[in-house]
Amino acid sequence: MRRHIPLASLACLTMLSLAACGGGDADPASYPEDEITLVVPFSAGGPTDTVARLIAEPMAEELGADIVVQNVEGAGGTIAGGQVADADADGYEVLIHHIGMSTAPALYPDLAYSPLEDFKTVGLVTDVPMTIVARPDFEPETLEELVTYVKENADTVTLANAGVGAASQLCGLLIEQAVGVDLTEVPYDGTGPALTDLVGGQVDFMCDQTTNTASQIQAGEIKGYAVTTPEPVEALPDLPTTAEAGLPDVEVGVWHGLYVPADTPDEIVEKLTAALEVALEDQNVIDQMGTLGTTPVPAEDVTPEAHTAKLEEQIDLWTPIIEESGVTGG
């Protein structure tokens, strides 16, 4: 997918070359000269979209160029991943993705790209806790009661998720394995619509990131059982961790990072990393993330090296779990 040429620049087409008016190969020294597209693999209003929009404004200010968020949904984030992998390596198309980047190779045997070979990492953004939540009138009141109820009613309980490869689906998979049941999964095109149906009582329970659930748990619109991280979440002080509540094997955080096509010049990657560092130090970003139950990653993780190490470690972690489950995205 090639970079859009603004209408105001169409007059340049009469010149001898597009390079004369800023097109053609990327010039790292002058980057950025045009707006940047930040590609989100999931629906607008979902947790990854929320994180993307939080960092876009301060990054744009630091870079001196507009950043436009584009939602490219479908196939567990692999459509968006393929789009950016095939994009011009000029820094004008950037992917934000979560844990699904590390699970895609196991879930999609015919994946059109390699997360490790077809991208350069820019830096990690945040590691978002997940919550186990239910419709407000669901009978179980605690995680212990939920486990008992699910075991006794496995044929009728519905487990919502955002589709194969989504963090909500992976978390649900861990719950099913830990409890020893196979539930009726109800996949949605994103956690936004799944959460809407959960509030409305159309499905029983699900996993979702605190960026999507904290405010609704606090308002009593959904029932919260636990957070899936080793430490409690400050924004949700009444929720125990899964380990405290009896499900120590259900531990998952949804880390996010930025990616560009593999041939992107290192100088451009460095500029994007520097802008991300500034964004994650922005007090408004820190405050907003805090209300959503998460924090920016430590400064030492906002690097391509730390990001690549995380990606490699997570691929090694999730591949055997997914292969054992038999789950596939097609």
XYZ file of C-alpha atoms in Angstrom, residues 36-42 70 72 77-85 92-98 101 113 119-120 122-123 125 256-261 307:
39
model
C 1.630 9.173 9.401
C -0.959 6.399 9.528
C -1.094 4.428 12.768
C -2.779 1.139 11.881
C -4.879 -0.546 14.590
C -5.789 -4.196 13.918
C -9.059 -4.042 15.836
C -6.769 3.700 10.853
C -8.130 -2.387 9.878
C -5.116 -8.665 13.479
C -3.364 -10.407 10.594
C -5.038 -8.294 7.894
C -3.562 -5.155 9.437
C -0.253 -6.919 9.951
C -0.120 -7.912 6.302
C -0.990 -4.393 5.193
C 1.884 -2.840 7.114
C 4.345 -5.603 6.229
C 4.482 6.632 7.033
C 2.606 3.465 7.953
C 3.099 2.209 11.511
C 1.409 -0.774 13.153
C 0.376 -0.950 16.784
C -0.288 -4.521 17.828
C -0.616 -6.462 21.034
C 1.625 -10.488 17.094
C 4.298 -12.538 6.998
C 8.998 -5.924 10.599
C 11.309 -3.732 12.602
C 10.008 0.432 17.445
C 9.386 -0.063 21.163
C 4.062 0.831 24.852
C 1.488 -3.516 22.993
C 4.254 -2.384 20.669
C 4.863 -0.406 17.480
C 6.142 -1.920 14.218
C 7.246 -0.702 10.787
C 8.143 -2.635 7.617
C 10.620 -5.036 22.060
